[in-house]
Coordinates of N, CA and C and ligand atoms in Angstrom, one line a residue:
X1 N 54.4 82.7 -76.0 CA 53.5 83.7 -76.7 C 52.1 83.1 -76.8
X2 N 50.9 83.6 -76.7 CA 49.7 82.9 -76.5 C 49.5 83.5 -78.1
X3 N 48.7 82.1 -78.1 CA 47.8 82.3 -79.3 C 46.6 82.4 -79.4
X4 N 46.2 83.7 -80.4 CA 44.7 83.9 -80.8 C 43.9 83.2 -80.9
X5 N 43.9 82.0 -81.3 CA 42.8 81.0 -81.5 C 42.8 80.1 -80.3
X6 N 44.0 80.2 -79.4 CA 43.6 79.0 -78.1 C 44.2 78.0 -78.4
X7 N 45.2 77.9 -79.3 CA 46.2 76.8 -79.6 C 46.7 76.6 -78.5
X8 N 46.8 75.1 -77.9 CA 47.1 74.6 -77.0 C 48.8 73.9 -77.4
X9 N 48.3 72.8 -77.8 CA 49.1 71.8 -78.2 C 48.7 70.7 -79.3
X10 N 49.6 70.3 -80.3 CA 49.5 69.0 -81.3 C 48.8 68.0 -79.8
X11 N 47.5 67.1 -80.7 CA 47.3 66.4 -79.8 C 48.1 64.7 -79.5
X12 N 49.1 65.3 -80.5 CA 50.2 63.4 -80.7 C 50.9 63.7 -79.1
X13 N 51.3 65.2 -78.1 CA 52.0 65.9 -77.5 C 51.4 65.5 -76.4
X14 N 49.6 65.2 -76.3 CA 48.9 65.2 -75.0 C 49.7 64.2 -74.4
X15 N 50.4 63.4 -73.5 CA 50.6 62.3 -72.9 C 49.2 61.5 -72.6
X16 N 49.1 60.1 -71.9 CA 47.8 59.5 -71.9 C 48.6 59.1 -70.3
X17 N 49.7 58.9 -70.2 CA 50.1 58.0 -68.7 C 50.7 59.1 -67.6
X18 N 50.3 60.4 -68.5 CA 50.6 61.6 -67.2 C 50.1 62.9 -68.1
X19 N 50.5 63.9 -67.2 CA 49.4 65.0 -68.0 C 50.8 66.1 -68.1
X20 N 50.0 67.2 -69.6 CA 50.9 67.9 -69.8 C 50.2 69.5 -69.1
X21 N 51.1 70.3 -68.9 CA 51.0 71.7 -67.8 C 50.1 72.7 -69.1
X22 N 49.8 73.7 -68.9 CA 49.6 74.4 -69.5 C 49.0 75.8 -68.4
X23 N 48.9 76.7 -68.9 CA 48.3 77.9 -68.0 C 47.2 78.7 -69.1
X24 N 46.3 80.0 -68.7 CA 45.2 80.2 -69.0 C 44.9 81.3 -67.9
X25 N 44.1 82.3 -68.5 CA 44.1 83.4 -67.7 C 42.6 83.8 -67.7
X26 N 42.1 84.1 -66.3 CA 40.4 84.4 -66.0 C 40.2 85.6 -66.7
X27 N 39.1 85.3 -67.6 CA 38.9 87.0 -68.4 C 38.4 88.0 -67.4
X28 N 38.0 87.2 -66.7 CA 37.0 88.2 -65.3 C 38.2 88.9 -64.2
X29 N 38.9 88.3 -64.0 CA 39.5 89.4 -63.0 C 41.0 88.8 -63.3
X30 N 42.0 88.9 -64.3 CA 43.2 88.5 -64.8 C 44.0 87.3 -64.4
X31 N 43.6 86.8 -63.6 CA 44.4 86.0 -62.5 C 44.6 84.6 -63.8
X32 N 46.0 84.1 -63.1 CA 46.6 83.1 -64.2 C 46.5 82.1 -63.6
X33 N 46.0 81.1 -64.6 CA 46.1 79.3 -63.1 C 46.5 78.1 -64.3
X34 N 47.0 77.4 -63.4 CA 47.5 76.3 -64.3 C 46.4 75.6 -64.9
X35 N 46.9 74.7 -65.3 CA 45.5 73.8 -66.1 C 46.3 72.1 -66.4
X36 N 45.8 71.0 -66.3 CA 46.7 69.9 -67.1 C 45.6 69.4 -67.7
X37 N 46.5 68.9 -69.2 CA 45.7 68.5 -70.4 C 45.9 66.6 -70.1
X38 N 44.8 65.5 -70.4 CA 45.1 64.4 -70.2 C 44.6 63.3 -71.3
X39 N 45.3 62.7 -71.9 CA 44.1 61.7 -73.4 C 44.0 60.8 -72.6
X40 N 42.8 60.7 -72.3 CA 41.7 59.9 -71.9 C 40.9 58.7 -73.1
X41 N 40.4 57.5 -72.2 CA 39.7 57.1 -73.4 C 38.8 57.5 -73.6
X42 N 38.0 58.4 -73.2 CA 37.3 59.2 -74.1 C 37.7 60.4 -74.4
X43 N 38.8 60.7 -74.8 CA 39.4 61.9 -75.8 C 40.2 62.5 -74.7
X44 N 40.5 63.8 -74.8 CA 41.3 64.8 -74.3 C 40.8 65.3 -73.5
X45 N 41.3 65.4 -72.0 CA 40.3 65.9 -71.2 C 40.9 67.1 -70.4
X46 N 40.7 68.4 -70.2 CA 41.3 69.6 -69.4 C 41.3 69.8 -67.8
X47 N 41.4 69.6 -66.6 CA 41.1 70.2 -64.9 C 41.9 71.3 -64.4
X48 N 41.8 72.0 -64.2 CA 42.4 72.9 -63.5 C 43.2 72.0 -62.6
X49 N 44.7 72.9 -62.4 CA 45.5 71.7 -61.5 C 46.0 71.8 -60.2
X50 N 44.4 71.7 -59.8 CA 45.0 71.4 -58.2 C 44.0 70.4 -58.1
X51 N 44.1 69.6 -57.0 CA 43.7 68.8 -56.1 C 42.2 69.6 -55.3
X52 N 41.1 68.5 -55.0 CA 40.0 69.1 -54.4 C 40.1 68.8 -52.8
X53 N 41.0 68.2 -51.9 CA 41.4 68.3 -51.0 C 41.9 69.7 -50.4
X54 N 43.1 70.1 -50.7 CA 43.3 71.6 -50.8 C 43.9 72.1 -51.9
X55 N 43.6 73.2 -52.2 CA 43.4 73.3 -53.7 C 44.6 74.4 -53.9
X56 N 45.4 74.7 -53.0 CA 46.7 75.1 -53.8 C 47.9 74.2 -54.0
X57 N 47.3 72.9 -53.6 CA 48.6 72.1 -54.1 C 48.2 71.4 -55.7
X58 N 49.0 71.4 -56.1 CA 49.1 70.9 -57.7 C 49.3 69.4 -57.8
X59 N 48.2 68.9 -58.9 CA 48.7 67.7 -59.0 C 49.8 67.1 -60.2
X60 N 49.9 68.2 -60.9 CA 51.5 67.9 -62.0 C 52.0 69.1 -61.3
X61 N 53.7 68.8 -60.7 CA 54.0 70.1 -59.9 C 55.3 70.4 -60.9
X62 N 55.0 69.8 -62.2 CA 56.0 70.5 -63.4 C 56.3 69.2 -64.1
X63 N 56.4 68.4 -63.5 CA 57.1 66.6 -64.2 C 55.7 66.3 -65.0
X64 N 54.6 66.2 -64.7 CA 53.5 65.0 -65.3 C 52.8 64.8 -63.6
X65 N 51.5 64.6 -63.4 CA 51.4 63.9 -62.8 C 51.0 62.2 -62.8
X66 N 51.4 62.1 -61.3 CA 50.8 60.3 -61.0 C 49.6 60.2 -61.7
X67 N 49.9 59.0 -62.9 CA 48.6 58.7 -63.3 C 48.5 57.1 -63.0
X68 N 47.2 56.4 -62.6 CA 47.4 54.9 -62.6 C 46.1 54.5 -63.3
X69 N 45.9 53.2 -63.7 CA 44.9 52.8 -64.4 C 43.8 54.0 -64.8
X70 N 44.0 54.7 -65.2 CA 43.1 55.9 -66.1 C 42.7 57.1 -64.8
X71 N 43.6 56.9 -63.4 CA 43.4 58.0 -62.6 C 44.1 58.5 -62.3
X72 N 44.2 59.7 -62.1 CA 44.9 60.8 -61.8 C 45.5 61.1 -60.2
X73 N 46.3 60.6 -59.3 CA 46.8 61.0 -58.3 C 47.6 61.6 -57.6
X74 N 46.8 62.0 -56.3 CA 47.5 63.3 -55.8 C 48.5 63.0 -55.0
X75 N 49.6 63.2 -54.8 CA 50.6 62.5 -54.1 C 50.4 63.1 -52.9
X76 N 50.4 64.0 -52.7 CA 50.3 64.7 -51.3 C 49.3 63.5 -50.0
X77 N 48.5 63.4 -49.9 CA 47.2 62.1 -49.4 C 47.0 61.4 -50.1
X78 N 47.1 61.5 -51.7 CA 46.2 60.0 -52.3 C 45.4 59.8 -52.7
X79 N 44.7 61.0 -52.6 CA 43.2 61.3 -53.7 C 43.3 60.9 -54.6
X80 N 42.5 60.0 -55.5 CA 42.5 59.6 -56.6 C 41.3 60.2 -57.6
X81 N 41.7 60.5 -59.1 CA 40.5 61.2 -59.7 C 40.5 60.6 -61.5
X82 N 39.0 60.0 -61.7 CA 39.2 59.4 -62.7 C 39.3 60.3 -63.6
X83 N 40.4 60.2 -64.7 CA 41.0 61.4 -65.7 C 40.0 61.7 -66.6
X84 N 38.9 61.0 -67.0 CA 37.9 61.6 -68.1 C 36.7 62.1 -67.4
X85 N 36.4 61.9 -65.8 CA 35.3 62.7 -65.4 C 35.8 63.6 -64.5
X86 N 36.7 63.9 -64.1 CA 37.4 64.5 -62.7 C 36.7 63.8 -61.4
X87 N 36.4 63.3 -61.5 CA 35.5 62.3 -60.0 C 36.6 61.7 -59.4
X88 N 36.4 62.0 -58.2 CA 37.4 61.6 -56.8 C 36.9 60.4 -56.7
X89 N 37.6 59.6 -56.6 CA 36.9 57.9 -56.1 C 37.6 57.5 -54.6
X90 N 38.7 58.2 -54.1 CA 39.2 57.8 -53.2 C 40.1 58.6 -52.5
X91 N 40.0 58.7 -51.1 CA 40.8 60.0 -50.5 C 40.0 61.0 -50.1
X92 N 40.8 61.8 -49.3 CA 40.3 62.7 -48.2 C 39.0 63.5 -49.1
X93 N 39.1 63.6 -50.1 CA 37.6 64.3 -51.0 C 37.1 63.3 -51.7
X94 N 36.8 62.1 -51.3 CA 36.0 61.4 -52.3 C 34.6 62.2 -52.5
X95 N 34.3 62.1 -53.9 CA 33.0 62.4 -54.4 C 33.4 63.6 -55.0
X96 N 33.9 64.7 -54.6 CA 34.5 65.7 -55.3 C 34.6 65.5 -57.2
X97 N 34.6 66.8 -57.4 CA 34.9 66.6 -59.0 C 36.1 67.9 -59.4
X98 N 37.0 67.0 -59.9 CA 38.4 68.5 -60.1 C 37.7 69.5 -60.9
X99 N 38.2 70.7 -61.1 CA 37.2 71.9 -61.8 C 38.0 71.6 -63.3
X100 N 36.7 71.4 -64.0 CA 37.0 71.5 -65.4 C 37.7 73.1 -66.2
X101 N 37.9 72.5 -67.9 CA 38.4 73.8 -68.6 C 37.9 72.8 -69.6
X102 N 37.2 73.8 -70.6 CA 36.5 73.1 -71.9 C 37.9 73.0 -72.7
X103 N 38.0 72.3 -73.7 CA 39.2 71.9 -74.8 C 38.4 71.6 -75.9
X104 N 38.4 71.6 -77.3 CA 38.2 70.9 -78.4 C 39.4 70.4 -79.0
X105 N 39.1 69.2 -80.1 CA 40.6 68.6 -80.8 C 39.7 69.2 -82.2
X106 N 40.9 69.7 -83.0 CA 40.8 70.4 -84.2 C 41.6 70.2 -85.1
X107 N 42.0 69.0 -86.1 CA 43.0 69.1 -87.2 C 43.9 68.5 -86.5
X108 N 43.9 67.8 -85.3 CA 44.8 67.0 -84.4 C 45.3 68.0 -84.0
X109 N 44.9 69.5 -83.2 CA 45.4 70.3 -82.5 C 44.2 70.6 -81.5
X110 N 44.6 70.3 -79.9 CA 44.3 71.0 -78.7 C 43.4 72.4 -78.9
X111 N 42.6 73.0 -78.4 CA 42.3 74.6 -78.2 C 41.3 74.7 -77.3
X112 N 41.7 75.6 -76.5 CA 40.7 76.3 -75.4 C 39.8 76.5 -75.9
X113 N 38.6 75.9 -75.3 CA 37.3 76.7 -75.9 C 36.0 76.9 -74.4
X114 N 36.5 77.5 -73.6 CA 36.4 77.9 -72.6 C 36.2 79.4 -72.3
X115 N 35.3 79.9 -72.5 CA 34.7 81.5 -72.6 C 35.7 82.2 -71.0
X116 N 35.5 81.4 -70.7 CA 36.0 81.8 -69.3 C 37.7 82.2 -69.0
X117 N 38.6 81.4 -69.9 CA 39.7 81.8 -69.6 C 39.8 81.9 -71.3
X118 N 41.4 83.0 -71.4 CA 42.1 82.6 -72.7 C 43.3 82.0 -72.5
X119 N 43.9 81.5 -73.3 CA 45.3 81.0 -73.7 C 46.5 81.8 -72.9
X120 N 47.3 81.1 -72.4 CA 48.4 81.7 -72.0 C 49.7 81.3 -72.5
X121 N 49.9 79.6 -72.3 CA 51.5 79.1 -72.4 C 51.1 77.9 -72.3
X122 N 52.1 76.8 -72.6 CA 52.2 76.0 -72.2 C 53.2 76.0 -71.2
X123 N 53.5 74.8 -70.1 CA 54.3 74.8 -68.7 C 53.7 75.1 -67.8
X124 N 54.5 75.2 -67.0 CA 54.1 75.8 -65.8 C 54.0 77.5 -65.2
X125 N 53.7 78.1 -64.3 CA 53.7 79.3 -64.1 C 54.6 80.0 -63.8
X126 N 54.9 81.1 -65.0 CA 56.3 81.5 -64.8 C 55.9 83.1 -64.4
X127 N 57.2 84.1 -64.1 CA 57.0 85.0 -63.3 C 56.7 86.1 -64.6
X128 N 56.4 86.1 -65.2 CA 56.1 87.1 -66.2 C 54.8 86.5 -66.7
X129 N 54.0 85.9 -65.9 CA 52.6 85.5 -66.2 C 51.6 86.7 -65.1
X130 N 52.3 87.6 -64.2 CA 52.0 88.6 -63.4 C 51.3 89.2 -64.7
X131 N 49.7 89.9 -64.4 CA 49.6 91.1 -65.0 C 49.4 92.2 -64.5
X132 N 50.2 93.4 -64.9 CA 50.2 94.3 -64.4 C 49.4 94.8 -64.5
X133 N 48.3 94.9 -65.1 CA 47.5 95.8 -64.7 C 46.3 95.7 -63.7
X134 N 46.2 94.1 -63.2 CA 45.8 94.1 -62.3 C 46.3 94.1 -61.1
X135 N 45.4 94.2 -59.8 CA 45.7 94.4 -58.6 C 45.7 92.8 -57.7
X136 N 45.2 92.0 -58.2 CA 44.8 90.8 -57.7 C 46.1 90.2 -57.7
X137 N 47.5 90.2 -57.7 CA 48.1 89.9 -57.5 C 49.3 90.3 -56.0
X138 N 48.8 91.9 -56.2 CA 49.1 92.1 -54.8 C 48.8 91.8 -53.6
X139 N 50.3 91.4 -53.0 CA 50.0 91.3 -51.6 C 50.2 92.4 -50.4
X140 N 49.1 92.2 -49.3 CA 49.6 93.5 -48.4 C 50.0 93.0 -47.4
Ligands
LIG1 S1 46.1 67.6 -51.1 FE1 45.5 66.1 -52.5 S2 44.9 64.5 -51.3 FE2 45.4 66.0 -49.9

C-alpha cells in the first residue's frame, strides 16, 4: 500500500553493502519503475535501477545488488558506479551518471521527495503495479 507522505523505509533497513528495491510511479504519464535505495557515506542515496549501459537491465534484479568498495556493480559487463554520486568509473559507460530520485531521512525514516514520482512499494515490480488507466502499458 503506498503511503501519502512517501514513506519509504526505517533507515536502520537501508542496507550499506547492497541496495534495497523499491518502486515509484511518473506523475506525468503513470508508468511504474524501480528505484534502489543505498547508505552511502554520505547518507542515503536513491538511482533509478537500471544500469546506463542498457538501461533495461537492473542492477538489483530482486536479491541486492553487487556492491564493492562504496560501488555499485553491474553484473551483466561490469560497469561500475560510485553509490553516492551515480558516476560510472568503469565499463562500457564510463562517465555516465545512473539517473537519480531525490530521498530525504526524517525521524530515521526514508521519503520520496521527488516531485516527479510518488510512492509505490517497496520490492520489486509486481503485476498489480499495471495502471489501468493508462495506456502506456499497452502493447500492440
Ligand atoms: S548492461 Fe550494465 S554494464 Fe552492460
Amino acid at each position: 500500500m503506498a503511503s501519502a507522505d512517501g514513506t519509504i523505509m526505517p533507515v536502520d533497513d537501508v542496507p550499506a553493502d547492497t541496495t534495497a528495491l523499491f518502486r515509484i510511479r511518473e506523475r506525468d504519464n503513470g508508468e511504474t519503475h524501480e528505484a534502489v535505495l543505498i547508505d552511502t557515506d554520505d547518507g542515503i542515496e536513491a538511482w533509478l535501477n537500471h544500469c546506463m549501459h542498457f538501461t533495461h537491465i537492473g542492477l538489483d534484479k530482486g536479491s541486492g545488488a553487487e556492491c564493492r568498495n562504496g560501488e555499485i556493480v553491474c553484473t551483466n559487463h561490469g560497469a561500475m558506479f560510485e553509490a553516492d554520486t551515480g558516476h560510472c568509473t568503469f565499463g562500457p559507460c564510463e562517465g555516465a551518471r545512473l539517473a537519480d530520485v531525490a530521498v530525504t531521512v526524517e525521524n530515521g525514516t526514508v521519503r520520496l521527495a521527488d516531485d516527479r514520482y510518488e510512492f509505490v512499494a517497496t520490492g520489486p515490480k509486481a503485476d498489480d503495479d499495471v495502471d489501468l488507466t493508462s495506456t502506456s502499458n499497452v502493447e500492440f
